[in-house]
Short mmCIF file of C-alpha atoms in Angstrom, two decimals:
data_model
loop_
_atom_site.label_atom_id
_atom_site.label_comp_id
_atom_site.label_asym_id
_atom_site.label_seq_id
_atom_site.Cartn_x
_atom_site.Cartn_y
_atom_site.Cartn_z
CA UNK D 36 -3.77 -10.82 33.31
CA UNK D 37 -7.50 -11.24 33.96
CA UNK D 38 -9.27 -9.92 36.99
CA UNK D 39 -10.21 -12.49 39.60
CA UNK D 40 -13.96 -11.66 38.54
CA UNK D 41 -13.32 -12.59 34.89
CA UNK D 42 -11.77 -15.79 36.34
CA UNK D 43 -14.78 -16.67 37.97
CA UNK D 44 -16.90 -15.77 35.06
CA UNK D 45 -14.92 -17.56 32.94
CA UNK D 46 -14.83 -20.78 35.57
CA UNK D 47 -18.49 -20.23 35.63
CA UNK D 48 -19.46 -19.88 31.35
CA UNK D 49 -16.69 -20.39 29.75
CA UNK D 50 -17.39 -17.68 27.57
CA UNK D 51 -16.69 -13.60 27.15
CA UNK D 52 -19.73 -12.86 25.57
CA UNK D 53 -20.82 -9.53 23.28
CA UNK D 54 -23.12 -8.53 21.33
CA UNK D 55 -21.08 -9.52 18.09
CA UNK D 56 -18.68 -12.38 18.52
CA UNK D 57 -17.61 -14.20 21.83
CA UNK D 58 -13.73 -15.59 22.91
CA UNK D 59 -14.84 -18.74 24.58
CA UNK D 60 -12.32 -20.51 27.34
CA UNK D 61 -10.84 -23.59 28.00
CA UNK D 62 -11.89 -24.84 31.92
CA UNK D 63 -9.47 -23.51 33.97
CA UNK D 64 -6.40 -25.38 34.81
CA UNK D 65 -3.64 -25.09 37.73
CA UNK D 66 -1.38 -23.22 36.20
CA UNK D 67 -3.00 -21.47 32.69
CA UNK D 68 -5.93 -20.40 31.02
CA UNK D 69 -6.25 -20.68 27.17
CA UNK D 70 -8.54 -18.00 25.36
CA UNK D 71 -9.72 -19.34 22.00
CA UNK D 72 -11.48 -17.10 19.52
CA UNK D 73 -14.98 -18.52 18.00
CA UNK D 74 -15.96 -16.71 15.40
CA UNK D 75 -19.58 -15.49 14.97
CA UNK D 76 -21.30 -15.61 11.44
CA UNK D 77 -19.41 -12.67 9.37
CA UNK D 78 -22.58 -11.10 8.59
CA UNK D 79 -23.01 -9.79 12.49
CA UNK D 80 -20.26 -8.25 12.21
CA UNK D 81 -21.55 -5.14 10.18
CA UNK D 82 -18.54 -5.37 7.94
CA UNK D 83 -17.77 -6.09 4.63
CA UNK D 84 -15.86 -5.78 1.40
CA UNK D 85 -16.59 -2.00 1.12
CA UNK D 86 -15.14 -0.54 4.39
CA UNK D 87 -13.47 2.41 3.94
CA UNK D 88 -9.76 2.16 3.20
CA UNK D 89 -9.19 5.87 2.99
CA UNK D 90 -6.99 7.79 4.99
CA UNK D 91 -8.58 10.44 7.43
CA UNK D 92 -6.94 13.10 9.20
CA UNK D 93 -7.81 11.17 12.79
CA UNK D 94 -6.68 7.88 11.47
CA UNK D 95 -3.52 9.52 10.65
CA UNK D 96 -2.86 11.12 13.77
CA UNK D 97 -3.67 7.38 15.66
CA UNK D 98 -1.08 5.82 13.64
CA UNK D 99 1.67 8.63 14.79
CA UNK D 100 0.95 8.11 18.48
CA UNK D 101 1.21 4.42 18.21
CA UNK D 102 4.19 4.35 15.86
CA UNK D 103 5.77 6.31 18.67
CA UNK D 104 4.56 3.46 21.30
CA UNK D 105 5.67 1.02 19.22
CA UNK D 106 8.93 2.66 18.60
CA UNK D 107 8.98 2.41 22.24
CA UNK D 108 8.49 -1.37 22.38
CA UNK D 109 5.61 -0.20 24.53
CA UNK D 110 1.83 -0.65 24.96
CA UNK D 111 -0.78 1.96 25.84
CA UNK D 112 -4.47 1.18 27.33
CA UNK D 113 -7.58 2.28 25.69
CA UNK D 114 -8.19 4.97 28.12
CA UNK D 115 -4.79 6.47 27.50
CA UNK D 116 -4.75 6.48 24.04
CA UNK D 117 -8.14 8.14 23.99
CA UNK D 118 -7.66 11.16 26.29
CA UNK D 119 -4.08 11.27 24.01
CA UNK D 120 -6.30 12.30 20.95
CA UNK D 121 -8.71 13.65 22.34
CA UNK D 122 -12.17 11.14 21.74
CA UNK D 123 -14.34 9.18 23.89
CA UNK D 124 -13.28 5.75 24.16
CA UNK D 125 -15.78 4.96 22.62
CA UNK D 126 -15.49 5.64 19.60
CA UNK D 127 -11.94 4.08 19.18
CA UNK D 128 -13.01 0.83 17.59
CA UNK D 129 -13.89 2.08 14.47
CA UNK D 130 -10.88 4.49 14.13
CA UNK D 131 -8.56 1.70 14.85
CA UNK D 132 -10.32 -0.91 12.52
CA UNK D 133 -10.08 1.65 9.56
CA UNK D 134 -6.29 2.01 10.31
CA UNK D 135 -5.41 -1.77 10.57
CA UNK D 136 -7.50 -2.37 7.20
CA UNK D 137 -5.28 0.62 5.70
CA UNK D 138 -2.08 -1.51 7.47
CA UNK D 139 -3.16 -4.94 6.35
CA UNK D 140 -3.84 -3.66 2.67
CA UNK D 141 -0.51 -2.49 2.78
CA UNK D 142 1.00 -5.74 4.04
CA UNK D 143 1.93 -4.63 7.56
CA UNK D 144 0.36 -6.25 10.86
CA UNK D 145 -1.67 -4.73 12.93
CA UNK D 146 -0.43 -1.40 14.62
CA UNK D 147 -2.86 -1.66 17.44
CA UNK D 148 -1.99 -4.39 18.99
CA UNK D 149 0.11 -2.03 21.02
CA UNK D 150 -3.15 -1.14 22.16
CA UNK D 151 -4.63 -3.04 25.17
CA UNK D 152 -7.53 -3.07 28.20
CA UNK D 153 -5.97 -2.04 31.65
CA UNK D 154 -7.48 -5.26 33.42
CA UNK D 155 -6.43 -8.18 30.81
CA UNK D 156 -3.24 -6.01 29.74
CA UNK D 157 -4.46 -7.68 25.85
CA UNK D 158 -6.44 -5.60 22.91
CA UNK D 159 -10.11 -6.04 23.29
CA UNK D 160 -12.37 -7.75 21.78
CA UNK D 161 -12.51 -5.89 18.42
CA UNK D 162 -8.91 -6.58 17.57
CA UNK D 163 -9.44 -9.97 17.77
CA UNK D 164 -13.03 -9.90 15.53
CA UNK D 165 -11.24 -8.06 12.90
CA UNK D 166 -8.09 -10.05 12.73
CA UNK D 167 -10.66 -13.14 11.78
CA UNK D 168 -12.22 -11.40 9.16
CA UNK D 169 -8.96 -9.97 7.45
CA UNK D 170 -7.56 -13.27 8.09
CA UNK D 171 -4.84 -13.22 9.96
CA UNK D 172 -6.79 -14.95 12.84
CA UNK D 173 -7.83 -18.43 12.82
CA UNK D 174 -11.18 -19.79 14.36
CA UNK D 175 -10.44 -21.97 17.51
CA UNK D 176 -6.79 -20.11 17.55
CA UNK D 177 -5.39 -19.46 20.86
CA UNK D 178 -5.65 -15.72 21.45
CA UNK D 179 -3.08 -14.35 23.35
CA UNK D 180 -0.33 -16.31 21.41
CA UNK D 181 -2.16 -14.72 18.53
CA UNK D 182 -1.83 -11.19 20.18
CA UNK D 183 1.74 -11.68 21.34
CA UNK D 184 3.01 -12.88 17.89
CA UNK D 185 1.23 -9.81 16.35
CA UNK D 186 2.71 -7.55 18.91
CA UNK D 187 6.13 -9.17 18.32
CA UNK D 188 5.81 -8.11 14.25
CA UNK D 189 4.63 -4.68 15.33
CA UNK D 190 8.00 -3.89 17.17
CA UNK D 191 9.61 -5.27 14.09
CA UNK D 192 8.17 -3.35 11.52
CA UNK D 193 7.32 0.05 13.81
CA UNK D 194 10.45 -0.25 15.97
CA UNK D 195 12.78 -0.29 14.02
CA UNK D 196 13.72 -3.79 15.10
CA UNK D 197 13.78 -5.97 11.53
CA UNK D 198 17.23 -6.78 10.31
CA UNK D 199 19.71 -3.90 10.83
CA UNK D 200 17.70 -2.99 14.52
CA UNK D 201 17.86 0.61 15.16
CA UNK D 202 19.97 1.50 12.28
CA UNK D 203 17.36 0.71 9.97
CA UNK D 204 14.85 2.58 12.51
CA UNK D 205 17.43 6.07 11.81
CA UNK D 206 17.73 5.62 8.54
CA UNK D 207 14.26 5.59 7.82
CA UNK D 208 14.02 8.94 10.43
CA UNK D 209 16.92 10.30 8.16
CA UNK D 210 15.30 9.89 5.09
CA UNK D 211 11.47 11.17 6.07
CA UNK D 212 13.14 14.37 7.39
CA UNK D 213 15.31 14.80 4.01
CA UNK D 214 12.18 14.28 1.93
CA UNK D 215 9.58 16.10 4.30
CA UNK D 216 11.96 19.63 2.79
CA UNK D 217 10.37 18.95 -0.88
CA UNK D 218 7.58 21.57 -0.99
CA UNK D 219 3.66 19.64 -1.59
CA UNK D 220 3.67 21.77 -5.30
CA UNK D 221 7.04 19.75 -6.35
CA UNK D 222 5.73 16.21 -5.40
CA UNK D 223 3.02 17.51 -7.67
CA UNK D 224 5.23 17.67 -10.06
CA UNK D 225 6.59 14.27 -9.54
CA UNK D 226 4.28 12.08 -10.58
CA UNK D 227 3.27 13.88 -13.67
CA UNK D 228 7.02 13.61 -15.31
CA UNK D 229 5.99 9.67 -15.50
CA UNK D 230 5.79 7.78 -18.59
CA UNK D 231 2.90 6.51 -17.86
CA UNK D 232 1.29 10.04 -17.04
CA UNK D 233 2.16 11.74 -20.14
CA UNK D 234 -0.51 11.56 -22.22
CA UNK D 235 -1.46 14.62 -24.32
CA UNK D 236 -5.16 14.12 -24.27
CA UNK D 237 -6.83 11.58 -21.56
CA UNK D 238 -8.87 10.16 -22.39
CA UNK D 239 -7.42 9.75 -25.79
CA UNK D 240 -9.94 11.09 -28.25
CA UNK D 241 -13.72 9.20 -28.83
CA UNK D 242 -12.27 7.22 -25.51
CA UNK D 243 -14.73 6.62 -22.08
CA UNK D 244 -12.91 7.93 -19.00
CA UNK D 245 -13.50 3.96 -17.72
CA UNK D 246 -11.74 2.43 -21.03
CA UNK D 247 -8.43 4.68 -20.11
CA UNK D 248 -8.74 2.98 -16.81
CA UNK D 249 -8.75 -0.35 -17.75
CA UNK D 250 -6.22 0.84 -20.48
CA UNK D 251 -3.62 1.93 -17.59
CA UNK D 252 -4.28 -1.10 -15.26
CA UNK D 253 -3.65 -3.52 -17.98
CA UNK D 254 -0.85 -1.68 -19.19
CA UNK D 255 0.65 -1.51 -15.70
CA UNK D 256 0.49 -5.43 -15.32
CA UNK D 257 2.65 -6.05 -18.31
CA UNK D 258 5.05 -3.35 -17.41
CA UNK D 259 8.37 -5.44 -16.32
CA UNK D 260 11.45 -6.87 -18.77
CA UNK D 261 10.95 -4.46 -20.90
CA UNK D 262 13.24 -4.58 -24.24
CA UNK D 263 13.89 -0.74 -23.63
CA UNK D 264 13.49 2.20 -21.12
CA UNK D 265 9.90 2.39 -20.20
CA UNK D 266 9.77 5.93 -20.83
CA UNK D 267 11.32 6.02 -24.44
CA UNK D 268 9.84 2.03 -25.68
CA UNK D 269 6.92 0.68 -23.68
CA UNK D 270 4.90 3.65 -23.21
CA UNK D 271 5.26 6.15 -26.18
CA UNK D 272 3.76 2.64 -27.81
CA UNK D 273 1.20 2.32 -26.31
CA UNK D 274 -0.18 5.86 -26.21
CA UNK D 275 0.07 5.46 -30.50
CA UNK D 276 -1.90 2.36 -29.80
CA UNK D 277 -4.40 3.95 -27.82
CA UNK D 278 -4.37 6.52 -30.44
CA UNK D 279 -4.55 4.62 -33.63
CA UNK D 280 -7.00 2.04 -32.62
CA UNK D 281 -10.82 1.92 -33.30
CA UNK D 282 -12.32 3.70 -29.41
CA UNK D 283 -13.13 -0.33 -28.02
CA UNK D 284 -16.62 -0.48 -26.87
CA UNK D 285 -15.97 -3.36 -23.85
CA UNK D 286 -12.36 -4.54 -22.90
CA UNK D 287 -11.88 -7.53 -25.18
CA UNK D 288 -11.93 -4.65 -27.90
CA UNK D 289 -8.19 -4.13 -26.65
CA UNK D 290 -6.96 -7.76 -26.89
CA UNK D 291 -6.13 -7.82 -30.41
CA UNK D 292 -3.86 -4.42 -30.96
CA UNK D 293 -2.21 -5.02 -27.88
CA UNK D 294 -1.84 -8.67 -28.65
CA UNK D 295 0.18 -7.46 -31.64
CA UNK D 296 1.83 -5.30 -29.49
CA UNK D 297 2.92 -7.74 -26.34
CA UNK D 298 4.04 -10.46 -29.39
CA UNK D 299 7.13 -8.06 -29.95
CA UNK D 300 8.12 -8.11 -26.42
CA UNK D 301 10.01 -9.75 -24.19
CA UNK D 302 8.24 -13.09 -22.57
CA UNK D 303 5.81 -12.43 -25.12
CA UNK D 304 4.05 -15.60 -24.39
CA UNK D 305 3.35 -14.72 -20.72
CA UNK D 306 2.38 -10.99 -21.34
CA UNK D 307 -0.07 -12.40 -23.79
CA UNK D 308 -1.58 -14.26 -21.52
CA UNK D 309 -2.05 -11.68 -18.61
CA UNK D 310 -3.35 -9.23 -21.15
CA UNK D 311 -6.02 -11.66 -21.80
CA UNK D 312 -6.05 -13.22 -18.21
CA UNK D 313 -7.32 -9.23 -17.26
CA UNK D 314 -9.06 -8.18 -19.82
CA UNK D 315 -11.60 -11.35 -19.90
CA UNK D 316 -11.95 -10.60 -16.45
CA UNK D 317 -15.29 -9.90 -14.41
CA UNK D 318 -13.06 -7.34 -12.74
CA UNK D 319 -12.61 -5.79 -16.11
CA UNK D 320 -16.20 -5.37 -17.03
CA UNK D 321 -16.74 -4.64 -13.96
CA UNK D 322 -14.28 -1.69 -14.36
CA UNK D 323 -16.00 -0.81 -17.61
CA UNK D 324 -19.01 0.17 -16.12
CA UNK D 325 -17.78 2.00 -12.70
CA UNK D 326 -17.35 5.85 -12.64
CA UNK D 327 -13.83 7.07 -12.07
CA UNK D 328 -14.92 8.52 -8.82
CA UNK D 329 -16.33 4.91 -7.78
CA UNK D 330 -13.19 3.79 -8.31
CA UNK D 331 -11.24 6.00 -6.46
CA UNK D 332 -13.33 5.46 -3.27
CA UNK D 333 -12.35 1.90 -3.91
CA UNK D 334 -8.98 1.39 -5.06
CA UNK D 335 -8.16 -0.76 -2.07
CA UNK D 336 -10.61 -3.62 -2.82
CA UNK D 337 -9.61 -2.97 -6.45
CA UNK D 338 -6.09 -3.67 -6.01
CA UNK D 339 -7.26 -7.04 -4.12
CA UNK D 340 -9.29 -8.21 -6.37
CA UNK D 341 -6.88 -7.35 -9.14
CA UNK D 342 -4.14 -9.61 -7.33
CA UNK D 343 -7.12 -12.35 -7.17
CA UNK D 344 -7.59 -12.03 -10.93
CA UNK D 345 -3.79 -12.33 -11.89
CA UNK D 346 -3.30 -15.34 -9.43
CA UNK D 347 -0.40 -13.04 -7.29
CA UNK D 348 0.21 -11.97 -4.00
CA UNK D 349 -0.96 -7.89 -3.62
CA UNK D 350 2.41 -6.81 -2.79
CA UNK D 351 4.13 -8.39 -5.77
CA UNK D 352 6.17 -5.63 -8.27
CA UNK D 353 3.37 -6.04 -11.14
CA UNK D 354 -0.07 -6.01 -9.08
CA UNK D 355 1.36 -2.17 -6.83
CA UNK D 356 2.46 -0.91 -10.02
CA UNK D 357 -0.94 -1.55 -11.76
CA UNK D 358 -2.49 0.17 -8.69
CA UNK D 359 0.29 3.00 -9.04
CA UNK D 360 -0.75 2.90 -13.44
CA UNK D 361 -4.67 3.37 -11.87
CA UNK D 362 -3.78 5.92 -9.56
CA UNK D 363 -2.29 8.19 -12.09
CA UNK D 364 -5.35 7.60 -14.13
CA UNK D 365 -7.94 8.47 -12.11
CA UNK D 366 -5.78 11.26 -10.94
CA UNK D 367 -5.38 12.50 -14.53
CA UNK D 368 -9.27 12.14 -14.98
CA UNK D 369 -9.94 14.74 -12.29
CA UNK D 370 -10.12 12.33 -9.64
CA UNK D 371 -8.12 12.60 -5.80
CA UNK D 372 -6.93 9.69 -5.01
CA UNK D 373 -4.40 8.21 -2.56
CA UNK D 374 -3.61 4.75 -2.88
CA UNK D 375 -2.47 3.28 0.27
CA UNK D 376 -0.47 0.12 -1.58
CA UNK D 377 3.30 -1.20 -0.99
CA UNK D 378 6.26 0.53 -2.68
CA UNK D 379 6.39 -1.56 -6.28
CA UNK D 380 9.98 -2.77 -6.14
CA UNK D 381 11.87 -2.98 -9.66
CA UNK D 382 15.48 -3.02 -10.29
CA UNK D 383 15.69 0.72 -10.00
CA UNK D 384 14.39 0.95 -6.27
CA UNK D 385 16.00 -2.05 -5.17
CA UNK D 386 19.46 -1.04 -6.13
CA UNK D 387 19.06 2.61 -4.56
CA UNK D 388 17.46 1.01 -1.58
CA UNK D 389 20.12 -1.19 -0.91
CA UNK D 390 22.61 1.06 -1.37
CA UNK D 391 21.30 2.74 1.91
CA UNK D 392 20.24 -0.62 3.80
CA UNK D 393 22.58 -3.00 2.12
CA UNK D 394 21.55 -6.69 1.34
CA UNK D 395 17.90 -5.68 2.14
CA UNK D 396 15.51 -8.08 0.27
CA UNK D 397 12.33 -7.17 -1.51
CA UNK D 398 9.91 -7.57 1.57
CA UNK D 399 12.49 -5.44 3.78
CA UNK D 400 12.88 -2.76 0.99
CA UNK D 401 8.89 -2.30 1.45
CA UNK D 402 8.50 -2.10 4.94
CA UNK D 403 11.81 0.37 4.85
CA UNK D 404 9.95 2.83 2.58
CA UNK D 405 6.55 2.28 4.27
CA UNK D 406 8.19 3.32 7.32
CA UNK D 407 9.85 6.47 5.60
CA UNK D 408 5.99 7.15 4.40
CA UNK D 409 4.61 6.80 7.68
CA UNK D 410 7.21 9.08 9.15
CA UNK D 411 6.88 12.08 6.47
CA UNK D 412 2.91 12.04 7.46
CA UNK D 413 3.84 12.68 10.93
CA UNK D 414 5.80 15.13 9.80
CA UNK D 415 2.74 16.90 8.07
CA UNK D 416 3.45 16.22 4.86
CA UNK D 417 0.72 13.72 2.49
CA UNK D 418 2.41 12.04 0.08
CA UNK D 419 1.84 8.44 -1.38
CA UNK D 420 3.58 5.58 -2.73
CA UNK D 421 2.90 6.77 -6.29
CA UNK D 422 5.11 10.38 -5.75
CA UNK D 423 7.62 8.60 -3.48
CA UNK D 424 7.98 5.77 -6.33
CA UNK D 425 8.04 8.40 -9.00
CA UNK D 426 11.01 10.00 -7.29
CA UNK D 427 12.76 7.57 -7.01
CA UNK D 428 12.55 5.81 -10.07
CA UNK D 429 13.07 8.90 -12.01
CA UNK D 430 16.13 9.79 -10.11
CA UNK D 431 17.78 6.16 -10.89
CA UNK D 432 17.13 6.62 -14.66
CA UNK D 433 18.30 10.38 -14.65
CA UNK D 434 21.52 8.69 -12.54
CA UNK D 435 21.82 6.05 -15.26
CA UNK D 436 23.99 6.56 -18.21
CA UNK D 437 21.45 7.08 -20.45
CA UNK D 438 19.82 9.67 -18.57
CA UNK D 439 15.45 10.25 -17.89
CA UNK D 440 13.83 11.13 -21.14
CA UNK D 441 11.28 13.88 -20.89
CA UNK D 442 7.76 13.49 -22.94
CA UNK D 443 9.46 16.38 -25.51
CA UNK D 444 11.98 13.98 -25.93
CA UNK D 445 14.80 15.70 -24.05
CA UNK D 446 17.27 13.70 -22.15
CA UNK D 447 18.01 15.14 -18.47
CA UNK D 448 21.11 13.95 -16.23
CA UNK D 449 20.72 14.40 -12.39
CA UNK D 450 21.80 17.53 -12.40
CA UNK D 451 19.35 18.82 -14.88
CA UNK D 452 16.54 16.63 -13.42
CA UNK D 453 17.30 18.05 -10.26
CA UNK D 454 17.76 21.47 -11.29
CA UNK D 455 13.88 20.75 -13.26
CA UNK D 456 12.57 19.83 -10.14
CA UNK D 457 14.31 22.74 -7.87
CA UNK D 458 14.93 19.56 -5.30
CA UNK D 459 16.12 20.93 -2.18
CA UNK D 460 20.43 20.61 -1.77
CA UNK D 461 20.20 18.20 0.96
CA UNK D 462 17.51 16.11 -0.97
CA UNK D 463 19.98 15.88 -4.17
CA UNK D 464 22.89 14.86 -1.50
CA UNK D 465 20.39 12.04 -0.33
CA UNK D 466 19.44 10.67 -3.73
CA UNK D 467 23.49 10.88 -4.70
CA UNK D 468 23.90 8.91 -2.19
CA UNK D 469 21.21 6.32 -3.39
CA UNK D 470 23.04 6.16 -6.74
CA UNK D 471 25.80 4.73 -5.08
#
């Protein structure tokens, strides 16, 4: 509620004003006051397109105390949550902007709404600027229904309260602790047993480090219906490609041997089409000229404007595994990178996923794992969507009956895989279970 000298401010100006946007008022009525958010010009807002979306150790640590609020359908003031973690008040704004840009990338509202001023019992006035400018926040939109209706979706997705309520909330804590017992050196591990990591030489020879990166991305994109396993058809093909083919001096040196390639495939019509939809891209040439390290520092707006270019939604199957595809290459080209990007869900993580939270649709399976992420880094333990992804997928192929084939060709069962990977006993129960 406001303060009986913010009424009379309000009564008075009809404005909240600041030094970078304003809420303006409605006159006061008998029985209500209305806050609606105006929007200031976005350039006074000292924010743009390259704000960090990295994780930090601080940012981390913020989004385990408020989890744990919004676990507890709770709130917590400003004040609080500073002297919690230890900063000045401050400097909270900017800590809590970079963690609901790393939220909203990933698809999930904004955590700190949980967060609010101990007069109006609402977030302050930075909340409210930054929800405009992701867009989640209209101009002229009343703000506190605004606020409650993002506060509602936080308890949702943080509480444990979507569909299956608290059980969903313990599974989630069941399967973070399980994985948290994998030591950092096997997760390692992980991610370099994928297809689309085992290259023998990267980049492949007379290659530019940023023509393997546009290689990967638009090889991720076209990565779905497959007419075999990924690991034994798609991309053993496409590293001979990469190997036989003249070194392409721009990107539209790839369209014609992958062209080729793509016309064997399944939907080879649309696959055509999105490998010349991306490469034909100002996003691709763009690509072609940026350092690896440039584009690990920003993979977030990457993976944006890569949904922008292929006309999808960011959190669609194709557009997080062509963020997973770049991840791996940068990550093979020397570069440390952790993409902060939904779980991509295929066949493979859907069926283990449900066989844990049954009936669970696509949207559900996402927040369920970004929950289990969250959870494992408050636990200590920094891993991504591209290792969590990579276990999983590998275990539902080494489940199948035709078994995970290695780069040397060898075909591993569970067991084996398991045994490769020296998984932990209770983490082999766990995925078992997921084979159900």
């Amino acid at each position: 509620m406001l303060t009986l000298d913010e009424r009379r401010r309000c009564s008075e100006s009809h404005t909240f004003n600041s030094p970078r946007r304003r809420i303006q008022t409605a006159p006061a009525t008998k029985n209500a006051k209305i806050l609606v958010f105006t929007p200031r010009p976005f350039h006074t807002y000292g924010r743009g397109r390259k704000a960090r979306m990295g994780n930090s150790p601080l940012t981390d640590y913020v989004e385990q105390e408020l989890r744990k609020v919004a676990e507890a359908r709770q709130t917590i003031t400003y004040s609080q949550l500073a002297e919690r973690i230890g900063i000045s008040p401050q400097n909270l704004g900017s800590v809590l902007d970079s963690l609901n840009r790393q939220l909203h990338a990933r698809g999930l509202p904004m955590l700190s709404a949980v967060v609010v001023k101990k007069q109006t019992g609402m977030p302050g006035q930075g909340f409210f600027r930054l929800a405009w400018e992701l867009g989640r926040f209209a101009s002229g939109e009343d703000a506190r229904r605004f606020w409650e209706k993002e506060l509602t979706e936080v308890y949702r997705v943080f509480g444990g309260c979507s569909e299956g309520g608290g059980r969903n909330a313990a599974n989630a804590e069941e399967v973070a602790r399980t994985l948290t017992e994998i030591p950092r050196t096997v997760w390692d591990r992980v991610w370099r047993l994928e297809p689309e990591a085992s290259w023998e030489e990267v980049p492949p020879r007379n290659w530019t480090p940023q023509a393997f990166v546009v290689y990967m991305v638009v090889a991720g994109l076209n990565d779905y219906q497959l007419k075999g396993p990924a690991e034994r058809v798609y991309w053993p093909s496409l590293r001979r490609i990469a190997t036989q083919m003249t070194p392409p001096q721009n990107a539209a040196d790839m369209i014609a041997p992958l062209d080729e390639f793509y016309s064997r495939e399944r939907l080879p019509q649309a696959k055509r089409a999105r490998l010349r939809r991306f490469l034909t891209s100002q996003l691709a040439a763009r690509l072609w000229k940026m350092p690896p390290a440039e584009v690990s520092a920003q993979v977030g707006e990457i993976w944006h404007e890569i949904a922008t270019t292929m006309n999808q939604a960011p959190a669609k199957k194709t557009i997080c595994f062509a963020v997973k595809t770049l991840a791996i290459a940068l990550r093979l080209l020397g570069c440390d990178i952790k993409p902060d990007v939904p779980m991509p869900v295929d066949e493979h993580i859907r069926r283990m996923t449900q066989c844990i939270l049954p009936n669970a649709r696509d949207p559900q399976i996402q927040q369920f794992w970004a929950n289990v992420l969250g959870r494992m880094r408050q636990k200590g333990l920094q891993v991504t969507m591209v290792e969590l992804d990579s276990l999983l997928w590998q275990a539902s192929r080494a489940g199948s009956g035709s078994g995970f084939t290695m780069l040397d060709g060898r075909v591993m069962r569970f067991a084996e895989w398991c045994d490769h990977l020296q998984l932990p006993p209770r983490v082999r129960r766990l995925l078992r279970r997921m084979l159900c």
